mmCIF file of C-alpha atoms and ligand atoms in Angstrom:
data_model
loop_
_atom_site.group_PDB
_atom_site.id
_atom_site.type_symbol
_atom_site.label_atom_id
_atom_site.label_comp_id
_atom_site.label_asym_id
_atom_site.label_seq_id
_atom_site.Cartn_x
_atom_site.Cartn_y
_atom_site.Cartn_z
ATOM 1 C CA MET A 1 0.000 0.000 0.000
ATOM 2 C CA ALA A 2 1.368 3.427 -0.895
ATOM 3 C CA LEU A 3 2.120 5.570 2.145
ATOM 4 C CA TRP A 4 2.103 8.746 0.091
ATOM 5 C CA LYS A 5 5.302 9.597 1.781
ATOM 6 C CA THR A 6 6.824 12.244 -0.390
ATOM 7 C CA VAL A 7 4.668 13.000 -3.403
ATOM 8 C CA GLY A 8 2.239 15.860 -3.809
ATOM 9 C CA ASN A 9 -1.177 15.140 -5.244
ATOM 10 C CA SER A 10 0.233 14.261 -8.649
ATOM 11 C CA THR A 11 -0.846 10.718 -7.734
ATOM 12 C CA LEU A 12 -4.465 11.788 -7.343
ATOM 13 C CA ASP A 13 -5.290 12.937 -10.844
ATOM 14 C CA GLY A 14 -2.138 12.032 -12.739
ATOM 15 C CA VAL A 15 -1.992 15.570 -14.195
ATOM 16 C CA SER A 16 -1.380 18.390 -11.765
ATOM 17 C CA ARG A 17 1.654 18.648 -9.545
ATOM 18 C CA VAL A 18 0.971 20.793 -6.520
ATOM 19 C CA ALA A 19 2.917 21.874 -3.454
ATOM 20 C CA ASP A 20 3.710 19.209 -0.885
ATOM 21 C CA LEU A 21 3.667 19.934 2.823
ATOM 22 C CA ASP A 22 6.956 21.701 3.557
ATOM 23 C CA ALA A 23 8.025 22.398 7.140
ATOM 24 C CA SER A 24 10.852 24.654 5.950
ATOM 25 C CA LYS A 25 8.149 27.145 4.928
ATOM 26 C CA LEU A 26 6.750 27.285 8.469
ATOM 27 C CA THR A 27 5.791 30.693 9.811
ATOM 28 C CA ILE A 28 5.532 31.197 13.569
ATOM 29 C CA THR A 29 3.274 33.767 15.233
ATOM 30 C CA LEU A 30 3.576 33.594 18.987
ATOM 31 C CA SER A 31 0.701 34.276 21.343
ATOM 32 C CA GLU A 32 0.945 37.671 23.035
ATOM 33 C CA THR A 33 -0.213 36.273 26.350
ATOM 34 C CA LEU A 34 0.732 32.829 27.592
ATOM 35 C CA LYS A 35 -1.780 30.924 29.710
ATOM 36 C CA PRO A 36 -0.905 29.976 33.273
ATOM 37 C CA ILE A 37 -0.406 26.200 33.523
ATOM 38 C CA PRO A 38 -3.246 24.922 35.736
ATOM 39 C CA PRO A 39 -2.370 22.747 38.764
ATOM 40 C CA ARG A 40 -1.967 19.061 37.902
ATOM 41 C CA ASP A 41 -4.868 17.900 40.034
ATOM 42 C CA THR A 42 -7.220 19.732 37.619
ATOM 43 C CA TRP A 43 -5.958 17.875 34.539
ATOM 44 C CA LEU A 44 -8.401 15.374 33.134
ATOM 45 C CA PHE A 45 -7.526 13.684 29.850
ATOM 46 C CA GLY A 46 -7.623 16.368 27.156
ATOM 47 C CA ASN A 47 -9.352 19.149 29.122
ATOM 48 C CA ILE A 48 -6.467 21.628 29.015
ATOM 49 C CA MET A 49 -4.805 22.910 25.867
ATOM 50 C CA THR A 50 -1.456 24.637 25.363
ATOM 51 C CA ASP A 51 -0.863 28.058 23.783
ATOM 52 C CA HIS A 52 -0.178 27.224 20.133
ATOM 53 C CA MET A 53 -1.192 24.964 17.260
ATOM 54 C CA VAL A 54 -0.004 24.028 13.776
ATOM 55 C CA VAL A 55 -2.340 24.617 10.834
ATOM 56 C CA ALA A 56 -1.826 23.822 7.138
ATOM 57 C CA GLU A 57 -4.455 23.604 4.427
ATOM 58 C CA PHE A 58 -4.675 21.566 1.255
ATOM 59 C CA ASP A 59 -6.288 22.962 -1.879
ATOM 60 C CA PRO A 60 -6.428 20.739 -4.977
ATOM 61 C CA GLU A 61 -5.304 23.615 -7.233
ATOM 62 C CA THR A 62 -2.291 24.721 -5.221
ATOM 63 C CA GLY A 63 -1.516 21.877 -2.834
ATOM 64 C CA TRP A 64 -0.404 22.332 0.770
ATOM 65 C CA SER A 65 -0.223 25.866 2.112
ATOM 66 C CA ASN A 66 2.803 27.045 4.046
ATOM 67 C CA PRO A 67 2.291 25.623 7.537
ATOM 68 C CA GLU A 68 1.768 28.023 10.418
ATOM 69 C CA ILE A 69 2.283 27.863 14.149
ATOM 70 C CA LYS A 70 -0.113 30.328 15.698
ATOM 71 C CA PRO A 71 -2.004 31.015 18.918
ATOM 72 C CA ARG A 72 -4.387 28.147 19.603
ATOM 73 C CA GLY A 73 -8.002 28.907 18.852
ATOM 74 C CA PRO A 74 -11.099 27.883 16.893
ATOM 75 C CA LEU A 75 -10.878 26.988 13.204
ATOM 76 C CA SER A 76 -13.347 28.444 10.758
ATOM 77 C CA LEU A 77 -15.311 25.638 9.052
ATOM 78 C CA ASP A 78 -18.214 25.806 6.640
ATOM 79 C CA PRO A 79 -21.130 23.778 8.098
ATOM 80 C CA ALA A 80 -21.258 21.866 4.791
ATOM 81 C CA SER A 81 -17.618 20.752 5.183
ATOM 82 C CA SER A 82 -16.957 17.092 4.495
ATOM 83 C CA CYS A 83 -15.689 16.448 8.043
ATOM 84 C CA VAL A 84 -18.847 17.965 9.541
ATOM 85 C CA GLN A 85 -21.276 16.190 7.225
ATOM 86 C CA TYR A 86 -19.521 12.892 6.503
ATOM 87 C CA GLY A 87 -17.026 12.537 9.339
ATOM 88 C CA THR A 88 -13.858 12.662 7.225
ATOM 89 C CA THR A 89 -11.561 13.171 10.217
ATOM 90 C CA VAL A 90 -8.526 11.072 11.100
ATOM 91 C CA PHE A 91 -6.136 11.654 13.965
ATOM 92 C CA GLU A 92 -3.181 10.372 15.951
ATOM 93 C CA GLY A 93 -2.398 10.170 19.648
ATOM 94 C CA MET A 94 1.239 10.646 20.689
ATOM 95 C CA LYS A 95 3.068 11.973 23.744
ATOM 96 C CA ALA A 96 6.138 14.088 24.499
ATOM 97 C CA TYR A 97 8.186 13.612 27.676
ATOM 98 C CA ILE A 98 11.122 15.356 29.334
ATOM 99 C CA GLY A 99 14.097 13.043 29.836
ATOM 100 C CA PRO A 100 16.496 13.098 32.809
ATOM 101 C CA ASP A 101 18.792 15.163 30.532
ATOM 102 C CA GLY A 102 16.067 17.836 30.399
ATOM 103 C CA LYS A 103 15.465 17.175 26.692
ATOM 104 C CA PRO A 104 12.003 16.612 25.229
ATOM 105 C CA ARG A 105 11.493 13.311 23.451
ATOM 106 C CA LEU A 106 8.886 11.312 21.557
ATOM 107 C CA PHE A 107 8.116 7.588 21.568
ATOM 108 C CA ARG A 108 8.239 5.716 18.237
ATOM 109 C CA PRO A 109 6.754 8.650 16.281
ATOM 110 C CA ASP A 110 7.478 6.955 12.948
ATOM 111 C CA MET A 111 4.708 4.440 13.736
ATOM 112 C CA ASN A 112 2.192 7.241 14.327
ATOM 113 C CA MET A 113 3.187 9.000 11.126
ATOM 114 C CA ALA A 114 2.841 5.844 9.032
ATOM 115 C CA ARG A 115 -0.564 5.162 10.609
ATOM 116 C CA LEU A 116 -1.711 8.739 9.974
ATOM 117 C CA ALA A 117 -0.885 8.316 6.280
ATOM 118 C CA ARG A 118 -2.767 4.982 6.180
ATOM 119 C CA SER A 119 -5.799 6.486 7.943
ATOM 120 C CA ALA A 120 -5.832 9.463 5.531
ATOM 121 C CA GLU A 121 -5.628 7.128 2.563
ATOM 122 C CA ARG A 122 -8.509 5.011 3.931
ATOM 123 C CA MET A 123 -10.693 8.134 4.170
ATOM 124 C CA ALA A 124 -9.596 9.275 0.681
ATOM 125 C CA LEU A 125 -8.069 12.457 2.123
ATOM 126 C CA PRO A 126 -5.273 14.301 0.296
ATOM 127 C CA PRO A 127 -1.741 12.924 0.680
ATOM 128 C CA PHE A 128 1.047 14.647 2.619
ATOM 129 C CA ASN A 129 4.665 14.105 3.495
ATOM 130 C CA ILE A 130 4.778 12.298 6.855
ATOM 131 C CA ASP A 131 8.377 13.340 7.557
ATOM 132 C CA GLN A 132 7.273 16.970 7.319
ATOM 133 C CA VAL A 133 4.376 16.342 9.739
ATOM 134 C CA LEU A 134 6.878 14.997 12.245
ATOM 135 C CA VAL A 135 9.097 18.073 11.830
ATOM 136 C CA LEU A 136 6.043 20.290 12.444
ATOM 137 C CA ILE A 137 5.172 18.309 15.595
ATOM 138 C CA LYS A 138 8.718 18.803 16.884
ATOM 139 C CA GLN A 139 8.569 22.533 16.112
ATOM 140 C CA LEU A 140 5.278 22.888 17.983
ATOM 141 C CA ILE A 141 6.640 21.000 20.993
ATOM 142 C CA THR A 142 9.673 23.279 20.988
ATOM 143 C CA VAL A 143 7.426 26.361 21.003
ATOM 144 C CA ASP A 144 5.166 24.984 23.787
ATOM 145 C CA ARG A 145 7.955 23.178 25.620
ATOM 146 C CA ARG A 146 7.131 24.759 29.000
ATOM 147 C CA TRP A 147 3.930 22.632 29.001
ATOM 148 C CA ILE A 148 5.767 19.286 29.073
ATOM 149 C CA PRO A 149 5.420 18.012 32.639
ATOM 150 C CA SER A 150 8.512 16.562 34.247
ATOM 151 C CA SER A 151 6.839 14.203 36.785
ATOM 152 C CA SER A 152 6.713 10.523 35.959
ATOM 153 C CA GLY A 153 3.352 9.416 34.580
ATOM 154 C CA TYR A 154 2.662 12.898 33.172
ATOM 155 C CA SER A 155 3.299 13.943 29.575
ATOM 156 C CA LEU A 156 2.245 16.276 26.803
ATOM 157 C CA TYR A 157 -0.384 14.571 24.638
ATOM 158 C CA ILE A 158 -0.158 15.401 20.928
ATOM 159 C CA ARG A 159 -3.187 15.255 18.662
ATOM 160 C CA PRO A 160 -2.334 15.572 14.943
ATOM 161 C CA THR A 161 -5.715 15.828 13.187
ATOM 162 C CA LEU A 162 -6.567 15.822 9.485
ATOM 163 C CA MET A 163 -10.029 16.969 8.428
ATOM 164 C CA GLY A 164 -11.770 16.876 5.056
ATOM 165 C CA THR A 165 -12.855 20.467 4.387
ATOM 166 C CA ARG A 166 -14.445 20.283 0.948
ATOM 167 C CA MET A 167 -17.584 22.416 1.069
ATOM 168 C CA GLY A 168 -20.597 20.700 -0.458
ATOM 169 C CA LEU A 169 -22.926 17.811 0.135
ATOM 170 C CA SER A 170 -21.994 15.456 -2.681
ATOM 171 C CA VAL A 171 -21.231 12.068 -1.230
ATOM 172 C CA ALA A 172 -17.621 11.765 -2.373
ATOM 173 C CA ALA A 173 -14.043 12.181 -1.205
ATOM 174 C CA SER A 174 -12.932 15.537 0.160
ATOM 175 C CA ASP A 175 -10.328 17.155 -2.109
ATOM 176 C CA HIS A 176 -9.700 19.904 0.469
ATOM 177 C CA ALA A 177 -8.228 19.260 3.901
ATOM 178 C CA THR A 178 -6.928 20.985 7.009
ATOM 179 C CA LEU A 179 -4.109 19.576 9.093
ATOM 180 C CA CYS A 180 -4.200 20.817 12.669
ATOM 181 C CA ILE A 181 -1.797 19.715 15.413
ATOM 182 C CA PHE A 182 -2.434 20.681 19.015
ATOM 183 C CA LEU A 183 -1.165 19.704 22.452
ATOM 184 C CA SER A 184 -2.727 18.899 25.812
ATOM 185 C CA PRO A 185 -0.850 18.194 29.069
ATOM 186 C CA ALA A 186 -1.886 14.787 30.374
ATOM 187 C CA GLY A 187 -1.875 12.899 33.648
ATOM 188 C CA PRO A 188 -3.413 9.480 34.362
ATOM 189 C CA TYR A 189 -6.096 8.679 31.752
ATOM 190 C CA PHE A 190 -8.588 7.262 34.235
ATOM 191 C CA ARG A 191 -9.684 9.193 37.309
ATOM 192 C CA SER A 192 -8.990 6.015 39.277
ATOM 193 C CA GLY A 193 -5.257 6.280 38.398
ATOM 194 C CA VAL A 194 -3.814 2.802 37.984
ATOM 195 C CA LYS A 195 -6.665 1.027 39.807
ATOM 196 C CA ALA A 196 -8.034 -1.919 37.787
ATOM 197 C CA ILE A 197 -11.037 -0.988 35.642
ATOM 198 C CA SER A 198 -14.231 -2.914 34.942
ATOM 199 C CA ALA A 199 -15.573 -3.655 31.450
ATOM 200 C CA LEU A 200 -18.958 -4.749 30.177
ATOM 201 C CA ALA A 201 -18.714 -7.107 27.183
ATOM 202 C CA VAL A 202 -21.276 -6.217 24.522
ATOM 203 C CA ALA A 203 -22.292 -8.297 21.528
ATOM 204 C CA ASP A 204 -25.224 -6.300 20.167
ATOM 205 C CA THR A 205 -23.179 -3.234 19.148
ATOM 206 C CA VAL A 206 -19.774 -3.591 17.505
ATOM 207 C CA ARG A 207 -16.754 -1.298 17.281
ATOM 208 C CA ALA A 208 -15.508 -2.607 13.950
ATOM 209 C CA TRP A 209 -16.255 -5.270 11.369
ATOM 210 C CA PRO A 210 -14.363 -7.049 8.564
ATOM 211 C CA GLY A 211 -13.696 -4.626 5.713
ATOM 212 C CA GLY A 212 -14.542 -1.613 7.897
ATOM 213 C CA THR A 213 -12.221 0.999 9.361
ATOM 214 C CA GLY A 214 -11.325 -0.602 12.719
ATOM 215 C CA GLY A 215 -7.677 -0.971 11.705
ATOM 216 C CA HIS A 216 -7.361 2.764 11.033
ATOM 217 C CA LYS A 217 -7.446 5.739 13.388
ATOM 218 C CA VAL A 218 -10.550 7.472 12.094
ATOM 219 C CA ALA A 219 -12.804 9.602 14.291
ATOM 220 C CA LEU A 220 -15.832 7.540 13.301
ATOM 221 C CA ASN A 221 -14.434 4.464 15.066
ATOM 222 C CA TYR A 222 -14.948 6.196 18.401
ATOM 223 C CA SER A 223 -18.229 8.128 18.461
ATOM 224 C CA PRO A 224 -20.542 5.123 17.850
ATOM 225 C CA GLY A 225 -19.177 3.695 21.118
ATOM 226 C CA PHE A 226 -20.381 6.645 23.238
ATOM 227 C CA LEU A 227 -23.950 5.387 23.660
ATOM 228 C CA PRO A 228 -22.989 1.795 24.592
ATOM 229 C CA LEU A 229 -20.422 3.273 27.004
ATOM 230 C CA ARG A 230 -23.094 5.389 28.664
ATOM 231 C CA VAL A 231 -25.308 2.293 29.017
ATOM 232 C CA ALA A 232 -22.403 0.288 30.490
ATOM 233 C CA GLN A 233 -21.600 3.093 32.930
ATOM 234 C CA LYS A 234 -25.224 3.144 34.108
ATOM 235 C CA GLN A 235 -24.770 -0.551 34.912
ATOM 236 C CA GLY A 236 -21.664 0.247 36.957
ATOM 237 C CA TYR A 237 -18.925 -0.646 34.455
ATOM 238 C CA GLU A 238 -16.250 1.790 33.349
ATOM 239 C CA GLN A 239 -15.500 0.558 29.820
ATOM 240 C CA ILE A 240 -16.839 -1.624 27.026
ATOM 241 C CA LEU A 241 -15.271 -4.920 26.024
ATOM 242 C CA TRP A 242 -15.940 -5.038 22.286
ATOM 243 C CA LEU A 243 -16.975 -8.410 20.849
ATOM 244 C CA LEU A 244 -17.438 -9.420 17.233
ATOM 245 C CA GLY A 245 -19.393 -12.174 15.518
ATOM 246 C CA ASP A 246 -21.650 -15.028 16.641
ATOM 247 C CA ASP A 247 -18.672 -16.666 18.341
ATOM 248 C CA MET A 248 -18.103 -13.425 20.328
ATOM 249 C CA LYS A 249 -14.464 -12.819 19.484
ATOM 250 C CA VAL A 250 -12.889 -10.405 21.951
ATOM 251 C CA THR A 251 -11.501 -7.449 19.964
ATOM 252 C CA GLU A 252 -10.722 -4.313 22.000
ATOM 253 C CA ALA A 253 -11.438 -2.731 25.384
ATOM 254 C CA GLY A 254 -12.843 0.798 25.209
ATOM 255 C CA ALA A 255 -10.353 2.768 23.096
ATOM 256 C CA MET A 256 -7.538 0.346 23.962
ATOM 257 C CA ASN A 257 -6.066 -2.835 22.535
ATOM 258 C CA ILE A 258 -6.619 -5.794 24.838
ATOM 259 C CA PHE A 259 -4.171 -8.370 26.212
ATOM 260 C CA ILE A 260 -4.842 -11.383 28.396
ATOM 261 C CA VAL A 261 -2.426 -13.581 30.335
ATOM 262 C CA VAL A 262 -3.284 -17.287 30.469
ATOM 263 C CA LYS A 263 -1.493 -20.011 32.413
ATOM 264 C CA ARG A 264 -0.510 -22.995 30.292
ATOM 265 C CA ASP A 265 -0.367 -26.697 31.266
ATOM 266 C CA ASP A 266 3.441 -26.559 31.368
ATOM 267 C CA GLY A 267 3.356 -23.671 33.886
ATOM 268 C CA GLU A 268 4.543 -21.122 31.316
ATOM 269 C CA ILE A 269 2.243 -18.326 30.254
ATOM 270 C CA ASN A 270 0.540 -17.173 27.068
ATOM 271 C CA LEU A 271 0.191 -13.448 26.460
ATOM 272 C CA LEU A 272 -2.612 -13.133 23.920
ATOM 273 C CA THR A 273 -3.908 -10.226 21.878
ATOM 274 C CA PRO A 274 -6.210 -10.378 18.832
ATOM 275 C CA PRO A 275 -4.468 -10.376 15.437
ATOM 276 C CA LEU A 276 -4.432 -7.325 13.126
ATOM 277 C CA ASP A 277 -7.164 -8.631 10.827
ATOM 278 C CA GLY A 278 -8.463 -5.180 9.882
ATOM 279 C CA THR A 279 -10.823 -4.877 12.865
ATOM 280 C CA ILE A 280 -8.080 -4.134 15.393
ATOM 281 C CA LEU A 281 -6.206 -0.826 15.711
ATOM 282 C CA PRO A 282 -2.468 -1.404 15.140
ATOM 283 C CA GLY A 283 -1.555 0.336 18.383
ATOM 284 C CA VAL A 284 1.965 1.579 19.091
ATOM 285 C CA THR A 285 1.681 0.432 22.719
ATOM 286 C CA ARG A 286 0.270 -2.923 21.519
ATOM 287 C CA ASP A 287 3.288 -3.390 19.263
ATOM 288 C CA SER A 288 5.635 -2.349 22.073
ATOM 289 C CA VAL A 289 4.120 -4.846 24.548
ATOM 290 C CA LEU A 290 4.507 -7.683 22.030
ATOM 291 C CA ALA A 291 8.084 -6.672 21.218
ATOM 292 C CA LEU A 292 9.076 -6.415 24.912
ATOM 293 C CA ALA A 293 7.443 -9.771 25.741
ATOM 294 C CA LYS A 294 9.397 -11.398 22.903
ATOM 295 C CA ALA A 295 12.617 -9.689 24.060
ATOM 296 C CA HIS A 296 12.056 -11.062 27.604
ATOM 297 C CA ALA A 297 11.421 -14.555 26.209
ATOM 298 C CA ALA A 298 14.617 -14.287 24.139
ATOM 299 C CA GLY A 299 16.646 -13.203 27.204
ATOM 300 C CA GLU A 300 17.407 -9.783 25.663
ATOM 301 C CA ILE A 301 15.864 -7.943 28.608
ATOM 302 C CA ILE A 302 14.435 -8.872 31.982
ATOM 303 C CA LEU A 303 11.086 -7.216 32.552
ATOM 304 C CA PRO A 304 10.935 -5.684 36.067
ATOM 305 C CA GLY A 305 9.346 -7.847 38.740
ATOM 306 C CA LEU A 306 9.323 -10.941 36.510
ATOM 307 C CA GLN A 307 11.657 -13.899 36.792
ATOM 308 C CA GLN A 308 14.165 -14.218 34.018
ATOM 309 C CA THR A 309 13.124 -17.850 33.680
ATOM 310 C CA LEU A 310 9.439 -17.015 33.189
ATOM 311 C CA ARG A 311 8.665 -18.017 29.601
ATOM 312 C CA ILE A 312 6.128 -15.631 28.075
ATOM 313 C CA HIS A 313 4.639 -16.866 24.819
ATOM 314 C CA ALA A 314 3.386 -13.694 23.112
ATOM 315 C CA GLN A 315 0.808 -14.568 20.486
ATOM 316 C CA GLU A 316 -1.471 -12.569 18.216
ATOM 317 C CA ARG A 317 -4.373 -14.974 18.383
ATOM 318 C CA THR A 318 -8.157 -14.834 18.342
ATOM 319 C CA PHE A 319 -9.947 -15.657 21.601
ATOM 320 C CA THR A 320 -13.627 -15.537 22.475
ATOM 321 C CA MET A 321 -15.859 -14.859 25.468
ATOM 322 C CA ASP A 322 -16.256 -18.643 25.846
ATOM 323 C CA ASP A 323 -12.465 -18.906 26.156
ATOM 324 C CA LEU A 324 -12.486 -16.219 28.868
ATOM 325 C CA TRP A 325 -15.246 -17.966 30.821
ATOM 326 C CA ARG A 326 -13.469 -21.341 30.506
ATOM 327 C CA TRP A 327 -10.022 -20.040 31.450
ATOM 328 C CA SER A 328 -11.503 -18.071 34.311
ATOM 329 C CA ALA A 329 -13.400 -21.139 35.636
ATOM 330 C CA ASP A 330 -10.175 -23.211 35.382
ATOM 331 C CA GLY A 331 -8.201 -20.595 37.301
ATOM 332 C CA ARG A 332 -5.957 -19.976 34.265
ATOM 333 C CA LEU A 333 -6.953 -16.401 33.462
ATOM 334 C CA LEU A 334 -4.205 -14.545 35.309
ATOM 335 C CA GLU A 335 -4.529 -10.999 33.946
ATOM 336 C CA ALA A 336 -6.366 -8.843 31.436
ATOM 337 C CA PHE A 337 -5.202 -5.369 30.494
ATOM 338 C CA GLY A 338 -5.793 -2.621 27.969
ATOM 339 C CA ALA A 339 -2.936 -0.878 26.132
ATOM 340 C CA GLY A 340 -2.958 2.472 24.340
ATOM 341 C CA THR A 341 -1.013 5.706 24.050
ATOM 342 C CA ALA A 342 -3.310 7.677 26.334
ATOM 343 C CA VAL A 343 -3.625 5.033 29.052
ATOM 344 C CA ILE A 344 -0.290 3.204 28.528
ATOM 345 C CA ILE A 345 -1.459 0.064 30.401
ATOM 346 C CA ALA A 346 -4.638 -0.397 32.477
ATOM 347 C CA SER A 347 -5.497 -3.660 34.205
ATOM 348 C CA ILE A 348 -9.028 -4.969 33.847
ATOM 349 C CA GLY A 349 -10.315 -6.411 37.115
ATOM 350 C CA LYS A 350 -13.866 -7.364 36.203
ATOM 351 C CA ILE A 351 -15.661 -8.368 32.989
ATOM 352 C CA GLY A 352 -19.453 -8.480 32.835
ATOM 353 C CA PHE A 353 -21.785 -9.881 30.198
ATOM 354 C CA LYS A 354 -25.581 -9.578 30.270
ATOM 355 C CA SER A 355 -26.959 -11.464 33.282
ATOM 356 C CA ARG A 356 -24.020 -13.889 33.565
ATOM 357 C CA GLU A 357 -21.854 -13.776 36.615
ATOM 358 C CA ASP A 358 -18.931 -11.347 36.272
ATOM 359 C CA ILE A 359 -15.465 -12.678 35.543
ATOM 360 C CA ILE A 360 -13.384 -11.448 38.461
ATOM 361 C CA LEU A 361 -9.616 -11.289 38.043
ATOM 362 C CA ALA A 362 -7.126 -11.454 40.901
ATOM 363 C CA GLU A 363 -6.733 -8.141 42.729
ATOM 364 C CA HIS A 364 -3.304 -6.595 43.008
ATOM 365 C CA GLU A 365 -2.207 -4.130 45.642
ATOM 366 C CA ASP A 366 -1.193 -1.340 43.284
ATOM 367 C CA GLY A 367 -3.968 -2.089 40.789
ATOM 368 C CA LEU A 368 -1.765 -3.642 38.123
ATOM 369 C CA GLY A 369 -1.072 -7.346 37.654
ATOM 370 C CA PRO A 370 2.602 -8.425 37.427
ATOM 371 C CA LEU A 371 2.784 -8.428 33.615
ATOM 372 C CA ALA A 372 0.718 -5.240 33.247
ATOM 373 C CA ASN A 373 3.038 -3.577 35.737
ATOM 374 C CA ALA A 374 6.185 -4.898 34.032
ATOM 375 C CA PHE A 375 5.082 -3.554 30.643
ATOM 376 C CA ARG A 376 3.876 -0.226 32.052
ATOM 377 C CA THR A 377 7.094 0.378 33.973
ATOM 378 C CA THR A 378 9.325 -0.582 31.050
ATOM 379 C CA ILE A 379 7.412 1.431 28.462
ATOM 380 C CA LEU A 380 7.274 4.481 30.760
ATOM 381 C CA ASP A 381 11.013 4.223 31.464
ATOM 382 C CA ILE A 382 11.750 4.180 27.731
ATOM 383 C CA GLN A 383 9.267 6.996 27.036
ATOM 384 C CA GLU A 384 10.690 9.140 29.827
ATOM 385 C CA GLY A 385 14.252 8.523 28.635
ATOM 386 C CA LYS A 386 15.306 6.623 31.772
ATOM 387 C CA GLU A 387 16.086 3.546 29.669
ATOM 388 C CA ALA A 388 17.066 3.273 26.025
ATOM 389 C CA TRP A 389 15.607 0.524 23.881
ATOM 390 C CA LYS A 390 16.305 0.185 20.171
ATOM 391 C CA ASP A 391 15.427 3.457 18.417
ATOM 392 C CA TRP A 392 12.136 3.926 20.314
ATOM 393 C CA GLY A 393 13.045 7.195 22.059
ATOM 394 C CA VAL A 394 13.403 10.109 19.619
ATOM 395 C CA LEU A 395 14.773 13.474 20.699
ATOM 396 C CA VAL A 396 12.678 16.481 19.695
ATOM 397 C CA ASP A 397 15.773 18.646 19.299
ATOM 398 C CA GLU A 398 17.017 16.486 16.429
ATOM 399 C CA LEU A 399 15.032 18.219 13.718
HETATM 400 C C1 LIG B 401 -4.862 6.960 22.497
HETATM 401 O O1 LIG B 401 -4.703 6.014 23.259
HETATM 402 O O2 LIG B 401 -3.999 7.810 22.290
HETATM 403 C C2 LIG B 401 -6.084 7.156 21.779
HETATM 404 O O3 LIG B 401 -6.021 7.791 20.775
HETATM 405 C C3 LIG B 401 -7.315 6.576 22.317
HETATM 406 C C4 LIG B 401 -8.330 7.617 22.675
HETATM 407 C C5 LIG B 401 -7.856 8.583 23.672
HETATM 408 C C6 LIG B 401 -8.969 8.199 21.485
#
């Protein structure tokens, strides 16, 4: 699949060649007044925004405009814009951290950029140069650097967003687009901190389906889950466990990828997550958990709190609600946890389904099971620059 990495829209119509996104043409207008940074105990996920944003616009005649960094504020959108009428919005979730050296850094941003290009392509939005988007993100972080928190577990959440802005109601691809990148300081995703969450498994509404958009980060994957979430919350659960098909395959948990830990007959453990069959978001944290589990199994690292001799068999494999009930009844279901950029890792302590008895997982003192804790600690240490692993940590200063 083409990632539309470097070309302008010459690939769209085969005739015109228009300007590509070019970070070297960035103009910066700084805000005259900088906001005070609110105290951390008032930060909920995404409720506070920094001072500036990046904006660039695509026009099919001229291509990408010169990108701007300017004071953060509302965008002007025609109510007949494609993103308003037909939901042509795709986005990414990333985070910036301050390392012990005082330098801001990103975590595996190349994965987010590649996914943004794939999501844009899936929604037939105009192409753009992903390397230039990353340069713009780094420039914005540099401008709003004072907002990056330095305490562990806190970070600056980055939301690159691409919207279809063609004005008109014809049911077709948007040939105009706006790229907007903004930042929000973030603490723990759930109010409960790292306490285990509960999830209600639902089979009558689905998050994604074969051939749909579940494997892409499009806005429309999220909003249809708001009503089922409200229903689940009324029943006392905090998240939805998304199922798919008559066999009730377990797919995702809320807006997170899901992992389960199952004890095997030989005493070793399986770490299972559903395969990327097009219905599952290819999460950066998901990929990192799998890679770290494999590195532990290969003796390349020792995950904190786990014995070096503990064999973890990481597998991308389908499992169903029946499997969960069976493994739970047999005492083999050791852990369940969600993984995502916003949350990092959240243990799931209880899974409900209609009138059946809840699956209750073992409680852990600090809310996280041993594997969930090992992955969270390791990923956070790499993100916060306390540990180096492969090329996962990327310095913002290296433009
Ligand atoms: C993330 O984990 O970053 C997400 O994008 C999920 C959600 C906050 C939309």
